Short mmCIF file of C-alpha atoms in Angstrom, two decimals:
data_model
loop_
_atom_site.label_atom_id
_atom_site.label_comp_id
_atom_site.label_asym_id
_atom_site.label_seq_id
_atom_site.Cartn_x
_atom_site.Cartn_y
_atom_site.Cartn_z
CA ASP A 1 213.43 137.43 9.82
CA PHE A 2 214.37 135.14 12.69
CA LYS A 3 211.93 133.51 15.14
CA LEU A 4 212.63 131.31 18.15
CA THR A 5 209.80 129.36 19.81
CA ARG A 6 210.14 126.93 22.72
CA ASN A 7 208.41 123.57 22.26
CA ILE A 8 209.53 121.67 25.38
CA GLY A 9 211.86 122.16 28.32
CA ALA A 10 212.50 124.92 30.83
CA VAL A 11 212.02 128.58 29.94
CA GLU A 12 215.62 129.53 29.20
CA PHE A 13 214.75 132.19 26.61
CA PRO A 14 211.41 133.83 25.77
CA ASN A 15 209.71 133.33 22.42
CA VAL A 16 211.31 136.04 20.30
CA GLY A 17 211.46 137.26 16.72
CA GLY A 18 213.05 139.98 14.66
CA ARG A 19 215.76 140.77 12.20
CA GLN A 20 218.98 138.79 12.23
CA GLY A 21 221.75 139.97 9.95
CA PHE A 22 225.45 139.14 9.70
CA THR A 23 228.40 139.28 7.34
CA GLN A 24 230.45 136.08 7.17
CA LEU A 25 233.99 135.19 6.13
CA ARG A 26 234.52 131.43 5.74
CA TYR A 27 237.70 129.46 5.06
CA LEU A 28 237.76 125.73 4.33
CA ILE A 29 240.62 123.27 3.77
CA ASP A 30 239.44 119.81 2.72
CA ARG A 31 242.06 117.12 2.19
CA THR A 32 239.79 114.12 2.70
CA ASP A 33 239.39 111.28 0.19
CA ASP A 34 235.57 111.38 0.00
CA ARG A 35 233.06 114.20 0.45
CA SER A 36 230.24 112.12 1.94
CA VAL A 37 232.13 109.46 3.96
CA PRO A 38 235.78 110.46 4.51
CA ARG A 39 238.13 107.58 5.34
CA GLN A 40 241.52 109.32 5.16
CA GLY A 41 242.76 112.90 5.45
CA TYR A 42 241.75 116.04 7.31
CA ARG A 43 239.36 118.97 7.10
CA VAL A 44 239.60 122.40 8.74
CA GLU A 45 236.62 124.73 8.56
CA SER A 46 236.66 128.20 10.12
CA SER A 47 234.25 131.11 10.00
CA PHE A 48 234.11 134.66 11.30
CA ARG A 49 230.75 136.44 11.46
CA TYR A 50 229.84 139.98 12.45
CA PHE A 51 226.22 140.34 13.55
CA ASP A 52 224.79 143.79 12.88
CA ALA A 53 221.39 142.67 14.22
CA ASN A 54 220.14 139.82 16.41
CA PRO A 55 216.91 139.50 18.46
CA LEU A 56 217.39 140.65 22.09
CA ALA A 57 220.90 142.01 21.37
CA SER A 58 221.58 145.69 22.10
CA GLY A 59 224.20 146.09 19.36
CA GLY A 60 226.59 144.42 16.96
CA PHE A 61 229.10 141.72 17.94
CA PRO A 62 231.62 139.29 16.33
CA VAL A 63 231.52 135.49 16.46
CA ALA A 64 234.20 132.95 15.49
CA GLU A 65 233.84 129.18 14.99
CA LEU A 66 236.38 126.45 14.17
CA GLN A 67 235.97 122.76 13.36
CA THR A 68 238.79 120.31 12.66
CA SER A 69 238.40 116.67 11.59
CA PHE A 70 241.01 113.95 11.13
CA PHE A 71 240.38 110.57 9.44
CA HIS A 72 242.79 107.64 9.39
CA ARG A 73 242.33 104.36 7.52
CA LEU A 74 243.29 101.34 9.62
CA ASN A 75 242.71 98.79 6.84
CA PRO A 76 240.53 98.62 3.69
CA PRO A 77 237.18 98.36 5.53
CA SER A 78 237.96 100.29 8.73
CA SER A 79 238.82 103.88 9.70
CA ILE A 80 238.86 106.02 12.81
CA PHE A 81 238.16 109.73 13.14
CA LEU A 82 238.61 112.58 15.63
CA THR A 83 236.85 115.94 15.50
CA ALA A 84 237.10 119.06 17.64
CA SER A 85 234.98 122.17 17.28
CA GLY A 86 234.23 125.30 19.23
CA GLY A 87 232.79 128.77 18.96
CA THR A 88 232.95 132.05 20.88
CA PRO A 89 231.71 135.66 20.77
CA PHE A 90 235.04 136.67 22.39
CA SER A 91 234.36 139.02 25.30
CA TYR A 92 230.88 140.08 24.15
CA GLN A 93 228.10 138.96 26.50
CA ASP A 94 225.04 140.87 25.29
CA VAL A 95 224.47 138.86 22.10
CA GLY A 96 220.73 138.25 22.47
CA VAL A 97 219.59 134.93 21.01
CA PRO A 98 222.63 132.60 21.35
CA PRO A 99 224.54 132.17 18.07
CA PHE A 100 225.44 128.48 18.67
CA SER A 101 223.56 125.30 19.49
CA LEU A 102 224.35 121.70 20.38
CA GLY A 103 222.02 118.74 20.01
CA GLY A 104 221.04 116.60 17.03
CA PRO A 105 222.92 114.08 14.84
CA LEU A 106 226.69 114.33 15.37
CA ARG A 107 226.19 117.40 17.58
CA LEU A 108 225.40 115.38 20.77
CA SER A 109 223.08 112.92 19.08
CA ALA A 110 221.26 111.76 22.24
CA TYR A 111 219.79 115.24 22.66
CA GLY A 112 217.18 117.00 20.53
CA THR A 113 218.11 119.69 18.03
CA ASN A 114 218.86 123.03 19.72
CA THR A 115 218.74 121.53 23.22
CA PHE A 116 221.79 123.60 24.19
CA LEU A 117 221.46 127.17 22.93
CA THR A 118 224.68 128.86 23.96
CA ASN A 119 227.02 131.81 23.47
CA GLN A 120 230.13 129.62 23.61
CA TYR A 121 230.82 125.90 23.28
CA PHE A 122 233.27 123.11 22.57
CA LEU A 123 232.61 119.61 21.23
CA PHE A 124 234.93 116.60 20.91
CA GLN A 125 234.17 113.36 19.06
CA ALA A 126 236.06 110.11 18.52
CA GLY A 127 234.65 107.44 16.26
CA TYR A 128 234.98 104.36 14.08
CA ILE A 129 233.80 103.77 10.50
CA ARG A 130 233.51 100.33 8.93
CA ARG A 131 232.37 99.53 5.42
CA LEU A 132 229.97 96.59 5.69
CA ARG A 133 229.39 95.93 2.02
CA GLU A 134 229.37 97.40 -1.48
CA LEU A 135 225.90 98.05 -2.86
CA THR A 136 224.37 97.71 -6.29
CA PRO A 137 224.27 100.89 -8.41
CA LEU A 138 220.49 101.05 -7.94
CA LEU A 139 220.77 101.25 -4.12
CA GLY A 140 223.97 103.29 -3.80
CA ARG A 141 227.71 102.91 -3.40
CA ASN A 142 228.47 101.49 0.05
CA LEU A 143 226.91 100.53 3.37
CA TYR A 144 228.74 101.66 6.53
CA LEU A 145 228.57 101.24 10.28
CA VAL A 146 229.49 104.45 12.13
CA THR A 147 229.99 104.63 15.90
CA ASN A 148 231.35 107.44 18.02
CA TYR A 149 231.67 108.98 21.47
CA GLU A 150 230.78 112.65 21.94
CA ILE A 151 231.41 115.07 24.79
CA GLY A 152 230.75 118.79 24.83
CA LYS A 153 230.25 121.88 26.92
CA ALA A 154 227.75 124.73 26.54
CA TYR A 155 228.51 127.91 28.46
CA PHE A 156 226.31 130.68 29.88
CA GLY A 157 223.19 128.64 30.51
CA SER A 158 221.45 126.37 33.00
CA TYR A 159 221.33 122.83 31.58
CA ALA A 160 220.48 119.33 32.80
CA SER A 161 224.09 118.24 32.27
CA ASN A 162 227.20 120.31 32.89
CA LEU A 163 229.27 118.16 30.53
CA PRO A 164 226.84 116.35 28.17
CA MET A 165 228.09 113.20 26.48
CA ASP A 166 226.75 110.20 24.56
CA ILE A 167 227.55 107.05 22.60
CA ASN A 168 226.19 107.02 19.07
CA ALA A 169 225.78 104.32 16.41
CA GLY A 170 224.23 104.37 12.97
CA ILE A 171 223.95 102.71 9.58
CA LEU A 172 225.00 105.01 6.72
CA ILE A 173 224.09 104.39 3.09
CA GLN A 174 225.84 106.28 0.29
CA THR A 175 223.13 107.05 -2.28
CA PHE A 176 222.88 109.28 -5.34
CA LEU A 177 220.95 111.72 -3.12
CA GLY A 178 223.80 111.83 -0.61
CA PRO A 179 224.33 110.00 2.70
CA VAL A 180 221.25 108.48 4.36
CA VAL A 181 221.66 107.60 8.04
CA PHE A 182 219.55 105.58 10.49
CA GLY A 183 220.98 105.90 13.98
CA GLY A 184 220.51 106.06 17.71
CA ALA A 185 222.35 107.42 20.72
CA VAL A 186 222.30 107.03 24.51
CA GLY A 187 223.61 109.83 26.69
CA ASP A 188 224.00 110.97 30.24
CA THR A 189 221.07 112.09 32.44
CA GLY A 190 218.84 109.50 30.74
CA HIS A 191 218.74 111.13 27.30
CA SER A 192 218.37 108.92 24.22
CA LYS A 193 217.31 109.39 20.60
CA PHE A 194 216.62 107.49 17.40
CA TYR A 195 217.09 109.60 14.28
CA PHE A 196 216.95 109.60 10.49
CA LYS A 197 219.05 111.99 8.44
CA ILE A 198 219.55 112.74 4.74
CA GLY A 199 222.52 114.87 3.65
CA ARG A 200 225.94 115.70 5.02
CA TYR A 201 226.80 113.68 8.12
CA PHE A 202 230.50 114.42 8.71
#
C-alpha cells in the first residue's frame, strides 16, 4: 500500500495512494575491499523490475536501473572514487507515480529526499576519501573525511534546476552499528543541507 504526500514545494503530483506491486531481478558484483567504506575495487549493481500496479498508472511497465562504482587507493590514508548511475522505464511514459527519485545523502545531498521524482535519471559523482585516524574499539574502527562533487539530471518534470549539482563533505565513523555520517552540502540555485545518516553510505 503506497502513499505519496507533498510536504513542501510546487504541486508536481497530487497526493495519491494505492497498491504498488512489482517483481524484481537484481544482480550485484562487489569486488571492493570493505563493505562500509570501500577504498579499492569496484561494484556493479543492476536491477530489472516489472510493475504490475502503481498509483496513477494505467497498466504494467518495466523499469531498469544500473549503478557502477570504482574506488582507487592513492596511498594508505587516501582514496578516490567515481560512481555513475541511471534508470529508465524504456519507452513507457504512463508509469503513474515516478519510480525514481534524486535528493538526499549521496543522491544530490544539497537537496531534500525525493526532491526530484522522475521517470528517468542519471547521476555522476567524483569524490575523495581520507582516513583521519584509527579509533578505539569502544568508538569504532576508523574516522574518515569524505568529500565529493555530484551532478545529475531528472527527466520528465519541471524542476528548479535543469542540471542539479552540489559539493558535499562529511565525517564518517565506522561503528559496530555501521557507518555514521555527519555531513553538509551546498548546491546550485541556493540549495544547501546539513544531514545525519546511519547505515550504508556508498
